[in-house]
Coordinates of N, CA and C in Angstrom, one line a residue:
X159 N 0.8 -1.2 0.0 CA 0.0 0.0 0.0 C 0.9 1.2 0.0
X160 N 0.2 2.3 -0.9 CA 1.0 3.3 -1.4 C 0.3 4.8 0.0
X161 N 0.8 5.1 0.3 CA 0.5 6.2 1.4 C 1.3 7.2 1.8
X162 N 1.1 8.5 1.4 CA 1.5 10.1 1.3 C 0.7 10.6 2.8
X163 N 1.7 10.6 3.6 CA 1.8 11.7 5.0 C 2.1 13.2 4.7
X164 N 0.9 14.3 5.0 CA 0.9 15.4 4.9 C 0.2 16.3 5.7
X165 N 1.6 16.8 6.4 CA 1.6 17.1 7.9 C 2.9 18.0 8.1
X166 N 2.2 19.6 8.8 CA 3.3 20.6 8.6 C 4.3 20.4 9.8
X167 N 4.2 19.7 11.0 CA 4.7 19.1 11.7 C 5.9 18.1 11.4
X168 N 6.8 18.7 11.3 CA 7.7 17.5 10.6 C 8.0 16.0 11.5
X169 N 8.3 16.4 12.8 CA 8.5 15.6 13.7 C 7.0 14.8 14.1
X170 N 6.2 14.9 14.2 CA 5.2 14.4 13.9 C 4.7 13.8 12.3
X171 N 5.0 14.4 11.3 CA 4.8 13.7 10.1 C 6.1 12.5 10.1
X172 N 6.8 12.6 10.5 CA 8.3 11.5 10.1 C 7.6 10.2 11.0
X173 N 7.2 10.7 12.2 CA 7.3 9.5 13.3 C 5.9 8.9 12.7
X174 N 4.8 9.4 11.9 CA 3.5 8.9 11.7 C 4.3 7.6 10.2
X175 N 5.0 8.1 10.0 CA 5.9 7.3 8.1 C 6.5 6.6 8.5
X176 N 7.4 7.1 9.8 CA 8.4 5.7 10.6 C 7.4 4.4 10.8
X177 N 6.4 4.9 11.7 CA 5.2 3.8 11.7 C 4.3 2.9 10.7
X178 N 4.5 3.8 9.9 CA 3.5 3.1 8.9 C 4.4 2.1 8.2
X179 N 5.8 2.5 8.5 CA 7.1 1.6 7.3 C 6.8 0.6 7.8
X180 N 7.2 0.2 8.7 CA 7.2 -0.6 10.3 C 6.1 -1.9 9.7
X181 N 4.9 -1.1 9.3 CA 3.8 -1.6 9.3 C 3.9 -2.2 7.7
X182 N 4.5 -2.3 6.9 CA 5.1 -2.7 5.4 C 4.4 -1.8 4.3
X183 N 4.0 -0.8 4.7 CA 3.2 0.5 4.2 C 4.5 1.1 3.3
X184 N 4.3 1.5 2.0 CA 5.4 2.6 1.1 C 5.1 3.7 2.0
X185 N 5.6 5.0 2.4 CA 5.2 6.2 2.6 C 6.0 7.2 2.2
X186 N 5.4 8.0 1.8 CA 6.1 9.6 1.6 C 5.7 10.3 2.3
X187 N 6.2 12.1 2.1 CA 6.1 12.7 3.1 C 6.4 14.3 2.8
X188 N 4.9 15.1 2.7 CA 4.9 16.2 2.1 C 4.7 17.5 3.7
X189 N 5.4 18.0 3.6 CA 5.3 18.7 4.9 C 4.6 19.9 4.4
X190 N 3.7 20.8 3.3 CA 2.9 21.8 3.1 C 2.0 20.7 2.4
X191 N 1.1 22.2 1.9 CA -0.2 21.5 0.7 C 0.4 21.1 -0.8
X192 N 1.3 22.6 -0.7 CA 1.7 22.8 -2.4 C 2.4 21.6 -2.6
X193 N 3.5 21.2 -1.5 CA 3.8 20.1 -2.3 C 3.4 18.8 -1.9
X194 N 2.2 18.3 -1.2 CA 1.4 17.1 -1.7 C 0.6 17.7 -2.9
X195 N 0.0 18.4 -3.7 CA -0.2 18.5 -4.9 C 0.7 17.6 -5.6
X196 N 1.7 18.6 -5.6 CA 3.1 17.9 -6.5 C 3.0 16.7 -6.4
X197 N 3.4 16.1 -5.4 CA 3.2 14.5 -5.2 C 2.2 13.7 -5.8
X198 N 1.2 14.0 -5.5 CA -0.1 13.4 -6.2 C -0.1 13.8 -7.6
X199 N 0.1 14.9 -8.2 CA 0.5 14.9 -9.5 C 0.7 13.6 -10.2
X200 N 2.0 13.1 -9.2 CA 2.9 12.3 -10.3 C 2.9 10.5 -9.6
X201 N 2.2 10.4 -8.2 CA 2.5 9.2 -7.7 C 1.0 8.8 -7.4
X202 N 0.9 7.7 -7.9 CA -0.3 7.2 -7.4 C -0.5 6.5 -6.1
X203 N -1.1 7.0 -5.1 CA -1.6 6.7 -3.8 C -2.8 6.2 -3.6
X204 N -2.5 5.0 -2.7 CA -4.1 4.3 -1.9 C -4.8 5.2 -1.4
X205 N -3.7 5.4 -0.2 CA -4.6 6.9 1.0 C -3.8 8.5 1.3
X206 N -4.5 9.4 1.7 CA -3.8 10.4 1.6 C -3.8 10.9 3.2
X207 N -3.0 11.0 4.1 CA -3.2 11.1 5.6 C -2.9 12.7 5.7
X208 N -3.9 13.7 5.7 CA -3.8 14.9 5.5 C -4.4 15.9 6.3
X209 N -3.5 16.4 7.4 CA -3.8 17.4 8.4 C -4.9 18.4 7.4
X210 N -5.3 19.5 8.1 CA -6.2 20.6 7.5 C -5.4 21.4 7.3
X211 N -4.3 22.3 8.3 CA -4.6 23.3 9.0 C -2.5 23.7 8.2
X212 N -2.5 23.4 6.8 CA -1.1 23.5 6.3 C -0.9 24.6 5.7
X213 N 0.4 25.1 5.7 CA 0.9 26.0 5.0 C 1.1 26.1 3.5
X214 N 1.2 27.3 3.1 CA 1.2 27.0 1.0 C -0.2 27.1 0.2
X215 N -0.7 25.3 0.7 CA -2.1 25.5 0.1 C -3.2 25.0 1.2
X216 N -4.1 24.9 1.7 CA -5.0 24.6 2.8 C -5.2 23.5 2.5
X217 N -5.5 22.3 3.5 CA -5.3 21.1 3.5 C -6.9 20.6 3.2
X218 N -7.9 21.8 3.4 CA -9.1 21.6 2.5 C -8.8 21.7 1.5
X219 N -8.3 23.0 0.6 CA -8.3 22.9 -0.5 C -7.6 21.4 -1.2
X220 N -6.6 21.5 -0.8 CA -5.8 19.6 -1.2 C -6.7 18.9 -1.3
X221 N -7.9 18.8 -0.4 CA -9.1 17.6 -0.3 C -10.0 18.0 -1.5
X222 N -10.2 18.9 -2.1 CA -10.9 19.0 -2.8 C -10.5 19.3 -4.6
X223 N -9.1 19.4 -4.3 CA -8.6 19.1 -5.7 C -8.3 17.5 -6.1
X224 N -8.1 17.0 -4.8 CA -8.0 15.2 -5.2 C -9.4 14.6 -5.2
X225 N -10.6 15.3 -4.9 CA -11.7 14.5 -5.1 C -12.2 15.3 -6.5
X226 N -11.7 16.8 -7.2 CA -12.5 16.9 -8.7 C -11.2 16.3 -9.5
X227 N -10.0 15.9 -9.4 CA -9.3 15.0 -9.8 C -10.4 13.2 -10.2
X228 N -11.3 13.1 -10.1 CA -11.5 11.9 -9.8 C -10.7 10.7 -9.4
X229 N -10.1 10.9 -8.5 CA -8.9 9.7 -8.1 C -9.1 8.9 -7.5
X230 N -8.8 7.6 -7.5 CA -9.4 6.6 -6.6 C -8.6 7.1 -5.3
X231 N -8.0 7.7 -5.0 CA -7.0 7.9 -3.6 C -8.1 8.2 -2.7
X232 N -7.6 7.8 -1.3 CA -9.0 7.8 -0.4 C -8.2 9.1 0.6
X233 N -9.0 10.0 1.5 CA -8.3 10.9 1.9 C -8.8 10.6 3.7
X234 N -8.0 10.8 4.3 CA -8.2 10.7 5.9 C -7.3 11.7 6.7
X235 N -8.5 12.6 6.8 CA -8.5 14.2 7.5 C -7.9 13.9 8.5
X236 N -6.5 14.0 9.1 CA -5.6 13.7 10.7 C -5.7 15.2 11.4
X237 N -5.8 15.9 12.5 CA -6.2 17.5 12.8 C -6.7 17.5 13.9
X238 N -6.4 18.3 14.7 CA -6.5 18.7 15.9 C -8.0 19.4 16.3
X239 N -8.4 19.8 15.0 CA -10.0 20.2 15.0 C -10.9 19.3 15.4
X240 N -11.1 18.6 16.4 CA -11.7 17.4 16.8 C -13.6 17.8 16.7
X241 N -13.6 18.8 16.8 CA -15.5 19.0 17.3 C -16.5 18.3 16.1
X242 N -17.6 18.2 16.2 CA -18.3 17.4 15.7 C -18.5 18.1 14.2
X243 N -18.7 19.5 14.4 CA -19.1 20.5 12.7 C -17.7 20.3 12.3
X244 N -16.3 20.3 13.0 CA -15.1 19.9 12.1 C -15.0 18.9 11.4
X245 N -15.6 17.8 11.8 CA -15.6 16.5 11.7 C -16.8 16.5 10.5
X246 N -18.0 17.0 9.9 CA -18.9 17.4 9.4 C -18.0 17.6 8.4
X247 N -17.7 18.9 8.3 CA -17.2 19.6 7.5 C -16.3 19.3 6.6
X248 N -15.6 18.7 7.5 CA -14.0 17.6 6.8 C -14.7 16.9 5.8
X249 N -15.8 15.8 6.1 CA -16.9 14.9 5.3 C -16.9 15.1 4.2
X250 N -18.0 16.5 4.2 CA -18.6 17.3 3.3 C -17.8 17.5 2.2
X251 N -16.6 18.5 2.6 CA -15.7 18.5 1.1 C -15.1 17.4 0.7
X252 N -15.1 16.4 1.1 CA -14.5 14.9 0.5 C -13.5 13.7 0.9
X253 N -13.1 14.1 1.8 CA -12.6 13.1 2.7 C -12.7 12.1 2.9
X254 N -12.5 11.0 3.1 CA -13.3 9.8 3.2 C -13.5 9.3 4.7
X255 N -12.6 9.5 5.6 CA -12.4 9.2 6.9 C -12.3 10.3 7.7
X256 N -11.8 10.5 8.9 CA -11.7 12.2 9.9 C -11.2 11.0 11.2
X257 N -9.8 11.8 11.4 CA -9.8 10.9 12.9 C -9.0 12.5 13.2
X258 N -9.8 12.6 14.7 CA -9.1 13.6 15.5 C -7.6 13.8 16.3
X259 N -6.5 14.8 16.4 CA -5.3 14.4 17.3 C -5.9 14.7 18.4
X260 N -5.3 14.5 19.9 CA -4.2 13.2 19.6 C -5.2 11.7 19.2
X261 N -4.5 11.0 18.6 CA -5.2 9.7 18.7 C -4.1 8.8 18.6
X262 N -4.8 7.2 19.0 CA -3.9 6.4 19.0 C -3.2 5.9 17.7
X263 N -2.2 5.1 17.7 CA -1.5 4.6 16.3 C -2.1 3.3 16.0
X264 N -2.5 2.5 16.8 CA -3.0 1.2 16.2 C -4.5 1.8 15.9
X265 N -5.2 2.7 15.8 CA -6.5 2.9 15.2 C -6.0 4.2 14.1
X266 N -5.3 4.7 13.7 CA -4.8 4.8 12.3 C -4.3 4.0 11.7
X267 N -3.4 3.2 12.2 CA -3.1 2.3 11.4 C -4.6 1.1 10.7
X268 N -5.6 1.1 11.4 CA -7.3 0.2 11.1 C -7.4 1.1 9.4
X269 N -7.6 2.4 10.1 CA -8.2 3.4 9.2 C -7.7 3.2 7.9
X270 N -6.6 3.2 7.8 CA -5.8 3.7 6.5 C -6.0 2.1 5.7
X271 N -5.9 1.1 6.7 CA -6.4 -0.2 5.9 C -7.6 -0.4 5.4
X272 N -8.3 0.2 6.5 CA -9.7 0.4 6.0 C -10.0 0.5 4.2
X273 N -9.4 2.2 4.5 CA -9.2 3.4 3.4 C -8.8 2.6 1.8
X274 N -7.2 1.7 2.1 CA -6.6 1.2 1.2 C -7.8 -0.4 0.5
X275 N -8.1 -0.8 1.8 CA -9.3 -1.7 0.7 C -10.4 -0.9 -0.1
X276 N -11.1 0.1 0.4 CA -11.5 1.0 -0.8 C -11.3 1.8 -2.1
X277 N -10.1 1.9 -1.9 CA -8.9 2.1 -3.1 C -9.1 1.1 -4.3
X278 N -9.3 -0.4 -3.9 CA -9.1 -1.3 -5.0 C -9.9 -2.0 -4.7
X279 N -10.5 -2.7 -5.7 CA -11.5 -3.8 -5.8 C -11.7 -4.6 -4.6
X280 N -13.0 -5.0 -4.0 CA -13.2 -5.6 -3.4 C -12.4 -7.1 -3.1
X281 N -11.5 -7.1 -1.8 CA -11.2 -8.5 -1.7 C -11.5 -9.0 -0.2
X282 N -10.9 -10.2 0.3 CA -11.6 -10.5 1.3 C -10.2 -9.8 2.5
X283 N -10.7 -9.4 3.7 CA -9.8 -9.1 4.2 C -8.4 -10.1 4.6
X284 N -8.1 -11.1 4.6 CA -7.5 -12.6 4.8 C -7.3 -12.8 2.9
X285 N -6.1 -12.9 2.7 CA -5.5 -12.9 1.7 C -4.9 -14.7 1.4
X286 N -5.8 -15.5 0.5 CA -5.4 -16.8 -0.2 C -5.2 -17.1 -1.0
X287 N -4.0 -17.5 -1.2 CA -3.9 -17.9 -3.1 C -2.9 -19.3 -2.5
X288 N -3.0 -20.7 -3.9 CA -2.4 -21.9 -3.5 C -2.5 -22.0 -1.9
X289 N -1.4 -22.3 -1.6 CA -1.4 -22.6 0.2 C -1.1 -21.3 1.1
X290 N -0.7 -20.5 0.5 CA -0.6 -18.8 1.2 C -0.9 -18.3 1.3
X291 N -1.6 -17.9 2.7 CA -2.3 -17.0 3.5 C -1.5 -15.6 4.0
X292 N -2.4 -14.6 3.7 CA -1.7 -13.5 4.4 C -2.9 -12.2 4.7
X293 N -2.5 -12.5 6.6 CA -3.6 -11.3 6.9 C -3.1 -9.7 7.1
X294 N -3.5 -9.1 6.2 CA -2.6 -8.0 6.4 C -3.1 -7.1 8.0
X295 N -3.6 -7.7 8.6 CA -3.8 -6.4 9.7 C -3.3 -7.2 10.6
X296 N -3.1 -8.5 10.6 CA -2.3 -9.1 12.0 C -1.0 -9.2 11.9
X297 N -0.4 -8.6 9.9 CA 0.6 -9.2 9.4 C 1.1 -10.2 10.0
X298 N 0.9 -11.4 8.9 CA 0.4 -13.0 9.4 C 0.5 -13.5 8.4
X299 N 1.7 -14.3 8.0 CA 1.8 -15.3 6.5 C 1.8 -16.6 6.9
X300 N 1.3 -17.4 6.1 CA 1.4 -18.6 6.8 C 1.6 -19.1 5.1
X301 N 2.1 -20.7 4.7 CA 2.4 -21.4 3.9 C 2.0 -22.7 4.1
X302 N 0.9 -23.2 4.4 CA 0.5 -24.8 4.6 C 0.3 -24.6 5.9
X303 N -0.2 -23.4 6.5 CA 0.0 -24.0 7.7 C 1.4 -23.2 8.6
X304 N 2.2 -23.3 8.0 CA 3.5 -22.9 8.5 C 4.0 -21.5 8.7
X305 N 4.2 -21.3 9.7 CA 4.3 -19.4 9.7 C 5.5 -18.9 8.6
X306 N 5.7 -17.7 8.1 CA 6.7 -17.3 7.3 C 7.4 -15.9 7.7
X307 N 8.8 -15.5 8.6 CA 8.7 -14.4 8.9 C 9.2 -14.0 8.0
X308 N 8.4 -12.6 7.4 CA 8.7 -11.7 6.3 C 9.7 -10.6 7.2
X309 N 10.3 -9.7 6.6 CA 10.7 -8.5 6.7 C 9.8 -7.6 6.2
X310 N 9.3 -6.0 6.4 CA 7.9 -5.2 6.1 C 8.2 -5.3 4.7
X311 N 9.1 -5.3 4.3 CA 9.2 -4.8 2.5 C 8.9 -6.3 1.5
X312 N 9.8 -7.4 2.5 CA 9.0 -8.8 1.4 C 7.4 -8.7 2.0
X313 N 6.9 -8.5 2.9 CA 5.4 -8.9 3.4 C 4.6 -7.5 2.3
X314 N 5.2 -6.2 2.2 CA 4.8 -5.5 1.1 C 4.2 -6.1 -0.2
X315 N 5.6 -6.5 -0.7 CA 5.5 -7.0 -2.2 C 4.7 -8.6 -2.1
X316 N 4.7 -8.9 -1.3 CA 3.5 -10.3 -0.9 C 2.5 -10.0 -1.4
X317 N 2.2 -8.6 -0.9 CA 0.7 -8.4 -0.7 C 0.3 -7.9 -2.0
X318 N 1.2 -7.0 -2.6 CA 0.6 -6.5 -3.6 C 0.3 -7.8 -5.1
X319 N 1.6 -9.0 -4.9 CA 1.0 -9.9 -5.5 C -0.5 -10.5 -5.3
X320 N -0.2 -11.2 -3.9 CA -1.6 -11.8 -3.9 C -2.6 -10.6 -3.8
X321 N -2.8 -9.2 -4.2 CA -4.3 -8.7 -4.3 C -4.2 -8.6 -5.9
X322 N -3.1 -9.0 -6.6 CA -3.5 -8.9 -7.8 C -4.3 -10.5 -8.5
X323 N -4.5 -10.9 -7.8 CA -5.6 -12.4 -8.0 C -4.7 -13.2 -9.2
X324 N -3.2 -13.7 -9.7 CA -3.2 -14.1 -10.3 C -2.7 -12.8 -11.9
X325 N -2.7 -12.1 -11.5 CA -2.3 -11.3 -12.8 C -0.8 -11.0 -13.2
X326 N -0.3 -10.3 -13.8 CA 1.2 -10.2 -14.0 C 1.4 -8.8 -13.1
X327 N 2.1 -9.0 -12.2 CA 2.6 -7.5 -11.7 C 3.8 -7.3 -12.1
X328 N 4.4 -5.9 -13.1 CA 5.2 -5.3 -13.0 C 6.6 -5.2 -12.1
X329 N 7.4 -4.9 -12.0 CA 8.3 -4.5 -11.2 C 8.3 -3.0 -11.1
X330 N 8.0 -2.2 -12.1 CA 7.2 -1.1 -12.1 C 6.3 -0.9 -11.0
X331 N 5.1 -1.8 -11.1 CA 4.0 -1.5 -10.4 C 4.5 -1.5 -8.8
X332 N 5.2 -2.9 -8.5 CA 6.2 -3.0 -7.4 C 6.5 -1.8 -6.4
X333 N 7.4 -1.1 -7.7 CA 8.3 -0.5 -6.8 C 7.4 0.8 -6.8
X334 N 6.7 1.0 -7.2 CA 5.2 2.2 -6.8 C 4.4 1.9 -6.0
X335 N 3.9 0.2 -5.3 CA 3.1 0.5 -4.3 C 4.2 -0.1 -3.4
X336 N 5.2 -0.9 -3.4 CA 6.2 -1.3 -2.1 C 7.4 -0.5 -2.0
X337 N 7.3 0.6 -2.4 CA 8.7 2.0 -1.9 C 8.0 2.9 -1.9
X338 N 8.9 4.1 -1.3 CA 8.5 5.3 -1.5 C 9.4 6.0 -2.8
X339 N 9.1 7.4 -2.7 CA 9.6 8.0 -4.0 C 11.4 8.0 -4.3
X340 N 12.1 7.3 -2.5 CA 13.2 8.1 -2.8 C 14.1 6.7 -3.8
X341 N 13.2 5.3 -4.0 CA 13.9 4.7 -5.0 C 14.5 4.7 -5.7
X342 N 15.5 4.4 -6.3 CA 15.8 4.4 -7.7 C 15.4 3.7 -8.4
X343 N 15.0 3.8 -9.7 CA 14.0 3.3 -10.7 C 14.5 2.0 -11.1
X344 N 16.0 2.2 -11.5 CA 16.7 1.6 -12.1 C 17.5 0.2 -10.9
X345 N 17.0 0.4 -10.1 CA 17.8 -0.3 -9.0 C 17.4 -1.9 -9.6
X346 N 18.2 -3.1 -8.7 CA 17.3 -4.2 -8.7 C 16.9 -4.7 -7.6
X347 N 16.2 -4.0 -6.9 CA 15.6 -4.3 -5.6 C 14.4 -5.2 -5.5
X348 N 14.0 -5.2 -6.5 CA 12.7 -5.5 -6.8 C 13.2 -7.5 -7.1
X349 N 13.7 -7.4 -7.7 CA 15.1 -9.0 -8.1 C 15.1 -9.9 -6.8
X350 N 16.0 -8.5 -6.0 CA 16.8 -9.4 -4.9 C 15.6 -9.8 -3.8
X351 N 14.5 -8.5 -3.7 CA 13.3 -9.0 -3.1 C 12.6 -9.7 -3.1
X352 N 12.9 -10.3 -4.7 CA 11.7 -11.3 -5.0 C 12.7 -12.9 -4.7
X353 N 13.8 -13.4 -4.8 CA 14.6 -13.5 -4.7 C 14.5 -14.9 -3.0
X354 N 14.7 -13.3 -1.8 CA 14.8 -13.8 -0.5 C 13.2 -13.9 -0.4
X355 N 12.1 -13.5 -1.1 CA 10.9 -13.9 -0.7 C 10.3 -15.7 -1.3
X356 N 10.9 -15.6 -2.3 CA 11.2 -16.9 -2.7 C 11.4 -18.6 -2.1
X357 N 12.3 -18.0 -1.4 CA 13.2 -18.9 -0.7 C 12.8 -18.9 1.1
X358 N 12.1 -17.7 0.9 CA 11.6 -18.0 2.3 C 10.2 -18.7 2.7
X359 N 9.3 -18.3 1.3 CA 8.0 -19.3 1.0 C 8.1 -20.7 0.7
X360 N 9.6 -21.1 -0.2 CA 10.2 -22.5 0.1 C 9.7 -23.1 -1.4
X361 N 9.6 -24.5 -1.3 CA 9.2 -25.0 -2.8 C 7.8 -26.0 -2.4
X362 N 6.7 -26.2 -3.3 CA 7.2 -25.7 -4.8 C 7.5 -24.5 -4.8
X363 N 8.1 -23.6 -6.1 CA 7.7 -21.9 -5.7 C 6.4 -21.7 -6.3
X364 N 5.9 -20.5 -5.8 CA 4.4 -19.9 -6.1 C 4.8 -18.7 -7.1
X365 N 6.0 -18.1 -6.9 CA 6.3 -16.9 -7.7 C 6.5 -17.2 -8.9
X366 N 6.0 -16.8 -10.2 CA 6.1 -17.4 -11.3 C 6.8 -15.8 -11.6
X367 N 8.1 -15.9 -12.4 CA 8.3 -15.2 -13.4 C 8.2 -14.6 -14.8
X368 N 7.5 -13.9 -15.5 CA 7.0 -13.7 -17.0 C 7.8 -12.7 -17.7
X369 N 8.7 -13.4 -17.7 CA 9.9 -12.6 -19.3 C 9.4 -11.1 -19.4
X370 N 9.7 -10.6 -19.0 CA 9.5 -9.2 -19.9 C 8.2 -8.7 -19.7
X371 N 7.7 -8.8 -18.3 CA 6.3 -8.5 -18.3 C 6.5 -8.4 -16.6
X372 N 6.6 -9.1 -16.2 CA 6.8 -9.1 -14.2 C 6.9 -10.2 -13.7
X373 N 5.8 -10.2 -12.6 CA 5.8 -11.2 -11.8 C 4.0 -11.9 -11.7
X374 N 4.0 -12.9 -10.9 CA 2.7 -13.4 -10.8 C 2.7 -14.6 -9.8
X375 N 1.3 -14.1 -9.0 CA 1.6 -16.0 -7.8 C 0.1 -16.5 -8.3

């Protein structure tokens, strides 16, 4: 899952991205409005975790250029404006979600999952394909049965396979929902990742490789 933190708070936006990485979340991290614009411009995001109250451009306004964008990105209003017409209001111009500060981490971290299954086609929350299971909110792989400990970034690219039901994913697509922006394009991270994920899921393998096209389980 692809997720842009946008929060004039820098020390507060870093520690909300540290968390989310943690969590096998891509994140970036726009500290005004103008430049989540920019961002969204050019990266495609699940959810957008977006204080109100930013410098540059208003973090309403941001909410309302990503909803006449018609973008599937889901927006979740983070803000210290907690009262009930803030929380209204937030609604109203397009938002999808509203959680008040302070709040806890393990109930942003629900939200945003929430948020990211509305992003993309309906699936079941408990992720199966052949023998591999994976729950992304307990982050929880199992293989026959058998636990599998991932690191956040193979349990990332796990997931983005198995929600693609069997289709070819990119390495492209990869490295857009399992990094953030500061990748390099050209790297082979996406290889070596697939690589130690391979070997950790065991044989048979489930990862099929397609020449010149990506990947697929």
């Amino acid at each position: 899952m692809r997720v842009l933190v946008v929060e004039d708070e820098r020390v507060l936006a870093d520690t909300i991205a540290t968390g989310l990485r943690r969590e096998a979340m891509a994140v970036d991290v726009a500290y005004d409005g103008a430049a989540a614009l920019e961002r969204t411009s050019v990266n495609d995001y699940d959810v957008v975790v977006l204080d109100r109250d930013l410098p540059r451009v208003h973090g309403d306004e941001v909410c309302r250029r990503l909803v006449a964008d018609g973008t599937s990105t889901r927006v979740l209003m983070l803000t210290a404006a907690g009262e009930l017409d803030d929380k209204v209001e937030g609604l109203t111009i397009g938002a999808d979600d509203y959680l008040a500060k302070p709040f806890a981490f393990a109930e942003l971290i629900a939200r945003i999952r929430a948020l990211g299954r509305r992003s993309a086609p309906p699936l079941p929350p408990v992720l199966e394909r052949a023998d591999v299971r994976l729950d992304p909110a307990r982050r929880v792989v199992t293989r026959g049965g058998r636990p599998i400990e991932l690191t956040p970034k193979e349990f990332a690219v796990l997931e983005v396979l198995m929600r693609g039901q069997g289709t070819v994913i990119s390495a492209e697509h990869l490295l857009e929902k399992a990094w953030d922006e500061n990748i390099d394009p050209f790297t082979n991270v996406v290889r070596v990742t697939m690589m130690t994920l391979r070997k950790k899921l065991g044989d048979p393998q489930v990862i099929e490789t397609v020449p010149g096209a990506g990947y697929r389980l």
